[in-house]
């Protein structure tokens, strides 16, 4: 009984930490979908020009139901980006990845469906517990974390 209580307390603490981390990680997304056109610069970088004039700089923008982040120079970012102390991944089209993603090195990552931030630590996804290495984000497999066995599918046993 004592072991079950300790496991329950540990898991509840992980859930509460996860809730606070997710709340802190939520970027201040724009409320509306931008209207405008994409342009590619001579160096291959993409930028977006609003129909009303100007372009996004140092900000998030939702365009055609996808989220993009534009750096201070106004270019859409791609690949790994650390924004406001959280890690995000943007695909080759510069769109933010959400949900499960497998890297070219065959490492599994999870990006929060709401904020897009990379998962770190313990996460309960669809009723299964996974562990994502803090600072690196890839899912643990075939190992013990905090005394709990993580199987080949990345699920806590």
Tab-separated table of N, CA and C in Angstrom:
chain	number	residue	atom	x	y	z
A	1	UNK	N	0.823	-1.197	0.000
A	1	UNK	CA	0.000	0.000	0.000
A	1	UNK	C	0.867	1.260	0.000
A	2	UNK	N	1.944	1.225	0.811
A	2	UNK	CA	2.838	2.387	0.886
A	2	UNK	C	3.504	2.649	-0.460
A	3	UNK	N	3.896	1.580	-1.165
A	3	UNK	CA	4.527	1.744	-2.479
A	3	UNK	C	3.539	2.372	-3.466
A	4	UNK	N	2.312	1.899	-3.456
A	4	UNK	CA	1.291	2.453	-4.351
A	4	UNK	C	1.060	3.930	-4.051
A	5	UNK	N	1.059	4.304	-2.769
A	5	UNK	CA	0.884	5.705	-2.392
A	5	UNK	C	2.042	6.552	-2.901
A	6	UNK	N	3.282	6.038	-2.763
A	6	UNK	CA	4.460	6.776	-3.234
A	6	UNK	C	4.408	6.970	-4.750
A	7	UNK	N	4.006	5.923	-5.467
A	7	UNK	CA	3.892	6.018	-6.926
A	7	UNK	C	2.841	7.057	-7.295
A	8	UNK	N	1.689	7.013	-6.603
A	8	UNK	CA	0.617	7.968	-6.879
A	8	UNK	C	1.085	9.404	-6.611
A	9	UNK	N	1.746	9.634	-5.487
A	9	UNK	CA	2.227	10.973	-5.139
A	9	UNK	C	3.247	11.447	-6.177
A	10	UNK	N	4.152	10.570	-6.588
A	10	UNK	CA	5.165	10.923	-7.582
A	10	UNK	C	4.512	11.313	-8.914
A	11	UNK	N	3.547	10.504	-9.348
A	11	UNK	CA	2.878	10.788	-10.619
A	11	UNK	C	2.047	12.065	-10.551
A	12	UNK	N	1.378	12.299	-9.448
A	12	UNK	CA	0.589	13.527	-9.305
A	12	UNK	C	1.499	14.753	-9.299
A	13	UNK	N	2.664	14.637	-8.661
A	13	UNK	CA	3.623	15.743	-8.665
A	13	UNK	C	4.091	16.011	-10.085
A	14	UNK	N	4.342	14.951	-10.860
A	14	UNK	CA	4.769	15.118	-12.253
A	14	UNK	C	3.672	15.788	-13.070
A	15	UNK	N	2.411	15.407	-12.834
A	15	UNK	CA	1.293	16.031	-13.551
A	15	UNK	C	1.213	17.518	-13.227
A	16	UNK	N	1.302	17.868	-11.951
A	16	UNK	CA	1.222	19.275	-11.555
A	16	UNK	C	2.370	20.084	-12.132
A	17	UNK	N	3.587	19.531	-12.092
A	17	UNK	CA	4.729	20.227	-12.694
A	17	UNK	C	4.479	20.414	-14.182
A	18	UNK	N	3.984	19.374	-14.850
A	18	UNK	CA	3.692	19.463	-16.278
A	18	UNK	C	2.680	20.540	-16.595
A	19	UNK	N	1.633	20.654	-15.783
A	19	UNK	CA	0.612	21.687	-15.995
A	19	UNK	C	1.221	23.077	-15.865
A	20	UNK	N	2.042	23.293	-14.828
A	20	UNK	CA	2.661	24.605	-14.643
A	20	UNK	C	3.658	24.914	-15.749
A	21	UNK	N	4.426	23.921	-16.179
A	21	UNK	CA	5.396	24.132	-17.256
A	21	UNK	C	4.677	24.459	-18.554
A	22	UNK	N	3.604	23.729	-18.856
A	22	UNK	CA	2.857	23.992	-20.084
A	22	UNK	C	2.240	25.379	-20.066
A	23	UNK	N	1.701	25.789	-18.929
A	23	UNK	CA	1.101	27.118	-18.840
A	23	UNK	C	2.150	28.203	-19.049
A	24	UNK	N	3.337	28.011	-18.476
A	24	UNK	CA	4.405	28.993	-18.629
A	24	UNK	C	4.968	28.993	-20.043
A	25	UNK	N	4.853	27.871	-20.734
A	25	UNK	CA	5.453	27.742	-22.058
A	25	UNK	C	4.560	28.267	-23.167
A	26	UNK	N	3.303	28.519	-22.871
A	26	UNK	CA	2.396	28.935	-23.923
A	26	UNK	C	2.815	30.280	-24.490
A	27	UNK	N	3.194	30.322	-25.779
A	27	UNK	CA	3.562	31.598	-26.368
A	27	UNK	C	2.342	32.492	-26.517
A	28	UNK	N	2.602	33.772	-26.592
A	28	UNK	CA	1.514	34.728	-26.773
A	28	UNK	C	1.162	34.774	-28.253
A	29	UNK	N	0.367	33.799	-28.707
A	29	UNK	CA	0.003	33.713	-30.110
A	29	UNK	C	-0.947	34.840	-30.495
A	30	UNK	N	-0.826	35.250	-31.735
A	30	UNK	CA	-1.741	36.263	-32.274
A	30	UNK	C	-3.152	35.671	-32.308
A	31	UNK	N	-4.149	36.517	-32.153
A	31	UNK	CA	-5.528	36.041	-32.057
A	31	UNK	C	-6.159	35.776	-33.424
A	32	UNK	N	-5.629	36.356	-34.468
A	32	UNK	CA	-6.247	36.209	-35.783
A	32	UNK	C	-5.269	35.612	-36.779
A	33	UNK	N	-5.819	35.114	-37.868
A	33	UNK	CA	-4.999	34.590	-38.943
A	33	UNK	C	-4.610	35.737	-39.869
A	34	UNK	N	-3.315	35.832	-40.141
A	34	UNK	CA	-2.796	36.915	-40.973
A	34	UNK	C	-3.207	36.716	-42.427
A	35	UNK	N	-3.388	37.814	-43.113
A	35	UNK	CA	-3.677	37.799	-44.548
A	35	UNK	C	-2.534	38.501	-45.255
A	36	UNK	N	-1.980	37.837	-46.258
A	36	UNK	CA	-0.869	38.417	-46.991
A	36	UNK	C	-0.280	37.414	-47.949
A	37	UNK	N	1.013	37.621	-48.301
A	37	UNK	CA	1.686	36.757	-49.270
A	37	UNK	C	3.091	36.421	-48.801
A	38	UNK	N	3.543	35.203	-49.167
A	38	UNK	CA	4.896	34.753	-48.885
A	38	UNK	C	5.841	35.226	-49.984
A	39	UNK	N	7.064	35.574	-49.585
A	39	UNK	CA	8.122	35.942	-50.528
A	39	UNK	C	9.414	35.263	-50.082
A	40	UNK	N	10.252	34.916	-51.073
A	40	UNK	CA	11.536	34.310	-50.755
A	40	UNK	C	12.649	35.269	-51.141
A	41	UNK	N	13.579	35.479	-50.196
A	41	UNK	CA	14.694	36.395	-50.448
A	41	UNK	C	15.751	35.694	-51.311
A	42	UNK	N	16.725	36.443	-51.753
A	42	UNK	CA	17.802	35.901	-52.572
A	42	UNK	C	18.620	34.837	-51.867
A	43	UNK	N	18.643	34.873	-50.526
A	43	UNK	CA	19.410	33.866	-49.774
A	43	UNK	C	18.571	32.637	-49.414
A	44	UNK	N	17.341	32.568	-49.912
A	44	UNK	CA	16.480	31.415	-49.676
A	44	UNK	C	15.561	31.532	-48.477
A	45	UNK	N	15.735	32.558	-47.654
A	45	UNK	CA	14.884	32.743	-46.474
A	45	UNK	C	13.503	33.249	-46.896
A	46	UNK	N	12.493	32.850	-46.108
A	46	UNK	CA	11.107	33.246	-46.401
A	46	UNK	C	10.652	34.359	-45.462
A	47	UNK	N	9.865	35.269	-45.994
A	47	UNK	CA	9.241	36.307	-45.192
A	47	UNK	C	7.816	36.494	-45.688
A	48	UNK	N	7.007	37.139	-44.870
A	48	UNK	CA	5.582	37.279	-45.142
A	48	UNK	C	5.222	38.759	-45.129
A	49	UNK	N	4.504	39.177	-46.159
A	49	UNK	CA	4.084	40.580	-46.247
A	49	UNK	C	2.569	40.651	-46.082
A	50	UNK	N	2.122	41.420	-45.088
A	50	UNK	CA	0.683	41.587	-44.853
A	50	UNK	C	0.040	42.355	-46.004
A	51	UNK	N	-1.198	41.986	-46.337
A	51	UNK	CA	-1.952	42.732	-47.346
A	51	UNK	C	-2.108	44.194	-46.933
A	52	UNK	N	-2.165	44.427	-45.632
A	52	UNK	CA	-2.353	45.782	-45.111
A	52	UNK	C	-1.030	46.559	-45.017
A	53	UNK	N	0.091	45.905	-45.363
A	53	UNK	CA	1.406	46.539	-45.298
A	53	UNK	C	2.218	46.033	-44.125
A	54	UNK	N	3.520	46.033	-44.255
A	54	UNK	CA	4.413	45.584	-43.196
A	54	UNK	C	4.563	44.080	-43.159
A	55	UNK	N	5.375	43.620	-42.208
A	55	UNK	CA	5.591	42.184	-42.046
A	55	UNK	C	5.866	41.867	-40.577
A	56	UNK	N	5.582	40.611	-40.182
A	56	UNK	CA	5.826	40.236	-38.784
A	56	UNK	C	7.321	40.195	-38.479
A	57	UNK	N	7.699	40.640	-37.284
A	57	UNK	CA	9.088	40.617	-36.849
A	57	UNK	C	9.125	40.274	-35.369
A	58	UNK	N	9.947	39.278	-35.018
A	58	UNK	CA	10.071	38.873	-33.620
A	58	UNK	C	8.755	38.428	-33.018
A	59	UNK	N	7.937	37.724	-33.825
A	59	UNK	CA	6.601	37.368	-33.332
A	59	UNK	C	6.071	36.096	-33.977
A	60	UNK	N	5.038	35.546	-33.333
A	60	UNK	CA	4.304	34.387	-33.838
A	60	UNK	C	3.220	34.873	-34.775
A	61	UNK	N	2.892	34.059	-35.774
A	61	UNK	CA	1.808	34.400	-36.684
A	61	UNK	C	1.142	33.114	-37.165
A	62	UNK	N	-0.193	33.122	-37.186
A	62	UNK	CA	-0.934	31.974	-37.721
A	62	UNK	C	-1.307	32.305	-39.160
A	63	UNK	N	-0.834	31.457	-40.080
A	63	UNK	CA	-1.081	31.663	-41.503
A	63	UNK	C	-1.591	30.348	-42.079
A	64	UNK	N	-2.756	30.379	-42.700
A	64	UNK	CA	-3.356	29.174	-43.280
A	64	UNK	C	-3.385	28.003	-42.284
A	65	UNK	N	-3.829	28.287	-41.069
A	65	UNK	CA	-3.991	27.294	-39.990
A	65	UNK	C	-2.690	26.657	-39.504
A	66	UNK	N	-1.550	27.282	-39.782
A	66	UNK	CA	-0.263	26.806	-39.270
A	66	UNK	C	0.428	27.963	-38.558
A	67	UNK	N	1.218	27.614	-37.515
A	67	UNK	CA	1.936	28.633	-36.758
A	67	UNK	C	3.372	28.767	-37.253
A	68	UNK	N	3.807	30.026	-37.353
A	68	UNK	CA	5.164	30.362	-37.783
A	68	UNK	C	5.748	31.337	-36.778
A	69	UNK	N	7.076	31.320	-36.669
A	69	UNK	CA	7.740	32.330	-35.861
A	69	UNK	C	8.685	33.103	-36.772
A	70	UNK	N	8.610	34.425	-36.665
A	70	UNK	CA	9.440	35.304	-37.476
A	70	UNK	C	10.490	35.948	-36.584
A	71	UNK	N	11.760	35.865	-37.004
A	71	UNK	CA	12.837	36.442	-36.199
A	71	UNK	C	12.797	37.972	-36.268
A	72	UNK	N	13.711	38.612	-35.582
A	72	UNK	CA	13.713	40.082	-35.511
A	72	UNK	C	13.952	40.747	-36.864
A	73	UNK	N	14.531	39.989	-37.806
A	73	UNK	CA	14.739	40.521	-39.160
A	73	UNK	C	13.530	40.282	-40.055
A	74	UNK	N	12.512	39.578	-39.541
A	74	UNK	CA	11.290	39.355	-40.299
A	74	UNK	C	11.259	38.065	-41.099
A	75	UNK	N	12.278	37.210	-40.945
A	75	UNK	CA	12.295	35.944	-41.676
A	75	UNK	C	11.681	34.820	-40.850
A	76	UNK	N	10.934	33.934	-41.523
A	76	UNK	CA	10.372	32.759	-40.864
A	76	UNK	C	11.526	31.814	-40.515
A	77	UNK	N	11.498	31.262	-39.311
A	77	UNK	CA	12.571	30.377	-38.857
A	77	UNK	C	12.260	28.933	-39.244
A	78	UNK	N	13.310	28.109	-39.320
A	78	UNK	CA	13.166	26.682	-39.599
A	78	UNK	C	14.119	25.919	-38.696
A	79	UNK	N	13.851	24.622	-38.502
A	79	UNK	CA	14.703	23.786	-37.669
A	79	UNK	C	14.463	24.054	-36.191
A	80	UNK	N	15.469	23.703	-35.367
A	80	UNK	CA	15.372	23.889	-33.915
A	80	UNK	C	15.517	25.359	-33.555
A	81	UNK	N	14.611	25.847	-32.705
A	81	UNK	CA	14.652	27.240	-32.254
A	81	UNK	C	14.308	27.310	-30.775
A	82	UNK	N	15.113	28.056	-30.027
A	82	UNK	CA	14.797	28.308	-28.620
A	82	UNK	C	14.170	29.694	-28.541
A	83	UNK	N	12.904	29.725	-28.141
A	83	UNK	CA	12.134	30.970	-28.087
A	83	UNK	C	11.556	31.094	-26.683
A	84	UNK	N	11.873	32.178	-26.001
A	84	UNK	CA	11.389	32.401	-24.636
A	84	UNK	C	11.666	31.197	-23.734
A	85	UNK	N	12.890	30.704	-23.794
A	85	UNK	CA	13.376	29.609	-22.943
A	85	UNK	C	12.732	28.253	-23.212
A	86	UNK	N	12.000	28.094	-24.308
A	86	UNK	CA	11.400	26.804	-24.690
A	86	UNK	C	11.887	26.429	-26.082
A	87	UNK	N	12.010	25.108	-26.337
A	87	UNK	CA	12.445	24.620	-27.633
A	87	UNK	C	11.255	24.268	-28.523
A	88	UNK	N	11.387	24.622	-29.796
A	88	UNK	CA	10.378	24.350	-30.820
A	88	UNK	C	11.093	23.786	-32.038
A	89	UNK	N	10.329	23.084	-32.886
A	89	UNK	CA	10.904	22.635	-34.152
A	89	UNK	C	9.994	23.093	-35.280
A	90	UNK	N	10.609	23.675	-36.299
A	90	UNK	CA	9.887	24.180	-37.465
A	90	UNK	C	10.357	23.383	-38.681
A	91	UNK	N	9.414	22.872	-39.469
A	91	UNK	CA	9.771	22.024	-40.608
A	91	UNK	C	10.362	22.853	-41.754
A	92	UNK	N	10.628	22.196	-42.878
A	92	UNK	CA	11.266	22.861	-44.020
A	92	UNK	C	10.413	23.990	-44.594
A	93	UNK	N	9.092	23.934	-44.369
A	93	UNK	CA	8.215	25.013	-44.840
A	93	UNK	C	8.090	26.116	-43.788
A	94	UNK	N	8.857	25.984	-42.690
A	94	UNK	CA	8.891	26.942	-41.566
A	94	UNK	C	7.681	26.846	-40.645
A	95	UNK	N	6.813	25.849	-40.841
A	95	UNK	CA	5.644	25.667	-39.974
A	95	UNK	C	6.056	24.956	-38.686
A	96	UNK	N	5.468	25.364	-37.560
A	96	UNK	CA	5.744	24.767	-36.259
A	96	UNK	C	5.190	23.336	-36.203
A	97	UNK	N	6.010	22.425	-35.703
A	97	UNK	CA	5.603	21.030	-35.530
A	97	UNK	C	4.848	20.888	-34.210
A	98	UNK	N	3.767	20.108	-34.215
A	98	UNK	CA	3.077	19.729	-32.984
A	98	UNK	C	2.869	18.223	-33.015
A	99	UNK	N	2.665	17.636	-31.837
A	99	UNK	CA	2.463	16.194	-31.744
A	99	UNK	C	3.779	15.451	-31.857
A	100	UNK	N	3.704	14.187	-32.264
A	100	UNK	CA	4.891	13.341	-32.369
A	100	UNK	C	5.702	13.700	-33.600
A	101	UNK	N	7.028	13.636	-33.452
A	101	UNK	CA	7.955	13.877	-34.563
A	101	UNK	C	9.156	12.972	-34.376
A	102	UNK	N	9.619	12.351	-35.469
A	102	UNK	CA	10.794	11.487	-35.439
A	102	UNK	C	11.918	12.194	-36.182
A	103	UNK	N	13.052	12.349	-35.509
A	103	UNK	CA	14.196	13.047	-36.096
A	103	UNK	C	14.888	12.161	-37.132
A	104	UNK	N	15.750	12.753	-37.952
A	104	UNK	CA	16.535	11.945	-38.896
A	104	UNK	C	17.405	10.895	-38.182
A	105	UNK	N	17.721	11.123	-36.901
A	105	UNK	CA	18.489	10.163	-36.107
A	105	UNK	C	17.596	9.093	-35.475
A	106	UNK	N	16.316	9.085	-35.853
A	106	UNK	CA	15.320	8.140	-35.360
A	106	UNK	C	15.047	8.293	-33.857
A	107	UNK	N	15.140	9.519	-33.361
A	107	UNK	CA	14.766	9.834	-31.981
A	107	UNK	C	13.350	10.394	-31.988
A	108	UNK	N	12.556	9.999	-30.987
A	108	UNK	CA	11.163	10.434	-30.905
A	108	UNK	C	11.038	11.640	-29.979
A	109	UNK	N	10.300	12.632	-30.460
A	109	UNK	CA	10.033	13.855	-29.711
A	109	UNK	C	8.524	14.064	-29.680
A	110	UNK	N	8.084	14.818	-28.673
A	110	UNK	CA	6.682	15.219	-28.632
A	110	UNK	C	6.629	16.726	-28.411
A	111	UNK	N	5.843	17.392	-29.252
A	111	UNK	CA	5.655	18.834	-29.151
A	111	UNK	C	4.204	19.095	-28.780
A	112	UNK	N	4.004	19.838	-27.695
A	112	UNK	CA	2.674	20.096	-27.146
A	112	UNK	C	1.715	20.566	-28.231
A	113	UNK	N	0.525	19.970	-28.262
A	113	UNK	CA	-0.457	20.301	-29.300
A	113	UNK	C	-0.994	21.718	-29.170
A	114	UNK	N	-0.900	22.313	-27.985
A	114	UNK	CA	-1.370	23.685	-27.813
A	114	UNK	C	-0.290	24.717	-28.054
A	115	UNK	N	0.843	24.554	-27.364
A	115	UNK	CA	1.898	25.568	-27.443
A	115	UNK	C	2.963	25.253	-28.485
A	116	UNK	N	3.100	23.978	-28.851
A	116	UNK	CA	4.158	23.576	-29.775
A	116	UNK	C	5.500	23.375	-29.098
A	117	UNK	N	5.580	23.643	-27.788
A	117	UNK	CA	6.849	23.517	-27.066
A	117	UNK	C	7.244	22.046	-26.936
A	118	UNK	N	8.543	21.769	-26.998
A	118	UNK	CA	9.079	20.422	-26.858
A	118	UNK	C	8.791	19.891	-25.456
A	119	UNK	N	8.323	18.649	-25.392
A	119	UNK	CA	8.054	18.010	-24.098
A	119	UNK	C	9.368	17.692	-23.398
A	120	UNK	N	9.363	17.847	-22.081
A	120	UNK	CA	10.503	17.493	-21.252
A	120	UNK	C	9.980	16.862	-19.967
A	121	UNK	N	10.707	15.855	-19.455
A	121	UNK	CA	10.298	15.192	-18.228
A	121	UNK	C	9.164	14.213	-18.483
A	122	UNK	N	8.439	13.867	-17.416
A	122	UNK	CA	7.326	12.926	-17.516
A	122	UNK	C	6.130	13.579	-18.181
A	123	UNK	N	5.491	12.863	-19.107
A	123	UNK	CA	4.267	13.329	-19.761
A	123	UNK	C	3.290	12.180	-19.918
A	124	UNK	N	2.026	12.457	-19.602
A	124	UNK	CA	0.970	11.485	-19.819
A	124	UNK	C	0.296	11.842	-21.138
A	125	UNK	N	0.454	10.966	-22.121
A	125	UNK	CA	-0.117	11.194	-23.448
A	125	UNK	C	-1.049	10.040	-23.777
A	126	UNK	N	-2.300	10.343	-23.953
A	126	UNK	CA	-3.311	9.323	-24.263
A	126	UNK	C	-3.319	8.179	-23.256
A	127	UNK	N	-3.149	8.527	-21.971
A	127	UNK	CA	-3.221	7.536	-20.907
A	127	UNK	C	-1.952	6.734	-20.679
A	128	UNK	N	-0.877	7.067	-21.387
A	128	UNK	CA	0.402	6.370	-21.206
A	128	UNK	C	1.457	7.379	-20.775
A	129	UNK	N	2.342	6.939	-19.853
A	129	UNK	CA	3.395	7.810	-19.343
A	129	UNK	C	4.680	7.628	-20.154
A	130	UNK	N	5.242	8.754	-20.583
A	130	UNK	CA	6.494	8.783	-21.325
A	130	UNK	C	7.456	9.710	-20.596
A	131	UNK	N	8.746	9.507	-20.843
A	131	UNK	CA	9.746	10.403	-20.272
A	131	UNK	C	10.584	10.979	-21.414
A	132	UNK	N	10.708	12.321	-21.409
A	132	UNK	CA	11.492	13.034	-22.413
A	132	UNK	C	12.652	13.725	-21.698
A	133	UNK	N	13.861	13.452	-22.139
A	133	UNK	CA	15.047	13.971	-21.464
A	133	UNK	C	15.046	15.501	-21.446
A	134	UNK	N	15.090	16.093	-20.238
A	134	UNK	CA	15.123	17.554	-20.126
A	134	UNK	C	16.355	18.138	-20.837
A	135	UNK	N	16.118	19.209	-21.578
A	135	UNK	CA	17.192	19.868	-22.315
A	135	UNK	C	17.474	19.258	-23.671
A	136	UNK	N	17.086	17.998	-23.856
A	136	UNK	CA	17.303	17.307	-25.132
A	136	UNK	C	15.981	16.975	-25.818
A	137	UNK	N	14.985	16.580	-25.025
A	137	UNK	CA	13.636	16.367	-25.519
A	137	UNK	C	13.315	15.016	-26.108
A	138	UNK	N	14.313	14.196	-26.435
A	138	UNK	CA	13.957	12.916	-27.043
A	138	UNK	C	13.450	11.940	-25.978
A	139	UNK	N	12.618	11.020	-26.439
A	139	UNK	CA	11.940	10.071	-25.570
A	139	UNK	C	12.907	8.999	-25.079
A	140	UNK	N	12.801	8.662	-23.807
A	140	UNK	CA	13.595	7.584	-23.223
A	140	UNK	C	13.020	6.238	-23.665
A	141	UNK	N	13.902	5.278	-23.931
A	141	UNK	CA	13.484	3.911	-24.276
A	141	UNK	C	14.438	2.914	-23.620
A	142	UNK	N	13.898	1.756	-23.274
A	142	UNK	CA	14.697	0.652	-22.729
A	142	UNK	C	15.626	1.080	-21.596
A	143	UNK	N	15.085	1.781	-20.624
A	143	UNK	CA	15.901	2.267	-19.519
A	143	UNK	C	15.042	2.453	-18.272
A	144	UNK	N	15.693	2.774	-17.169
A	144	UNK	CA	15.010	3.107	-15.929
A	144	UNK	C	15.143	4.606	-15.683
A	145	UNK	N	14.043	5.243	-15.351
A	145	UNK	CA	14.016	6.664	-14.992
A	145	UNK	C	13.303	6.768	-13.658
A	146	UNK	N	13.943	7.401	-12.691
A	146	UNK	CA	13.359	7.566	-11.358
A	146	UNK	C	12.903	6.228	-10.768
A	147	UNK	N	13.596	5.146	-11.134
A	147	UNK	CA	13.248	3.820	-10.626
A	147	UNK	C	12.157	3.108	-11.404
A	148	UNK	N	11.641	3.702	-12.466
A	148	UNK	CA	10.576	3.110	-13.264
A	148	UNK	C	11.131	2.653	-14.603
A	149	UNK	N	10.691	1.474	-15.059
A	149	UNK	CA	11.192	0.948	-16.325
A	149	UNK	C	10.420	1.546	-17.491
A	150	UNK	N	11.165	2.007	-18.496
A	150	UNK	CA	10.588	2.548	-19.734
A	150	UNK	C	10.880	1.505	-20.826
A	151	UNK	N	9.860	0.992	-21.483
A	151	UNK	CA	10.043	-0.080	-22.458
A	151	UNK	C	10.520	0.433	-23.823
A	152	UNK	N	10.627	-0.465	-24.807
A	152	UNK	CA	11.125	-0.119	-26.140
A	152	UNK	C	10.210	0.879	-26.864
A	153	UNK	N	8.942	0.920	-26.492
A	153	UNK	CA	8.001	1.867	-27.095
A	153	UNK	C	7.998	3.205	-26.373
A	154	UNK	N	8.842	3.320	-25.324
A	154	UNK	CA	8.925	4.562	-24.566
A	154	UNK	C	7.898	4.707	-23.465
A	155	UNK	N	7.151	3.652	-23.180
A	155	UNK	CA	6.055	3.703	-22.216
A	155	UNK	C	6.526	3.169	-20.861
A	156	UNK	N	6.161	3.880	-19.798
A	156	UNK	CA	6.456	3.433	-18.430
A	156	UNK	C	5.679	2.153	-18.154
A	157	UNK	N	6.381	1.146	-17.656
A	157	UNK	CA	5.756	-0.151	-17.318
A	157	UNK	C	5.354	-0.152	-15.862
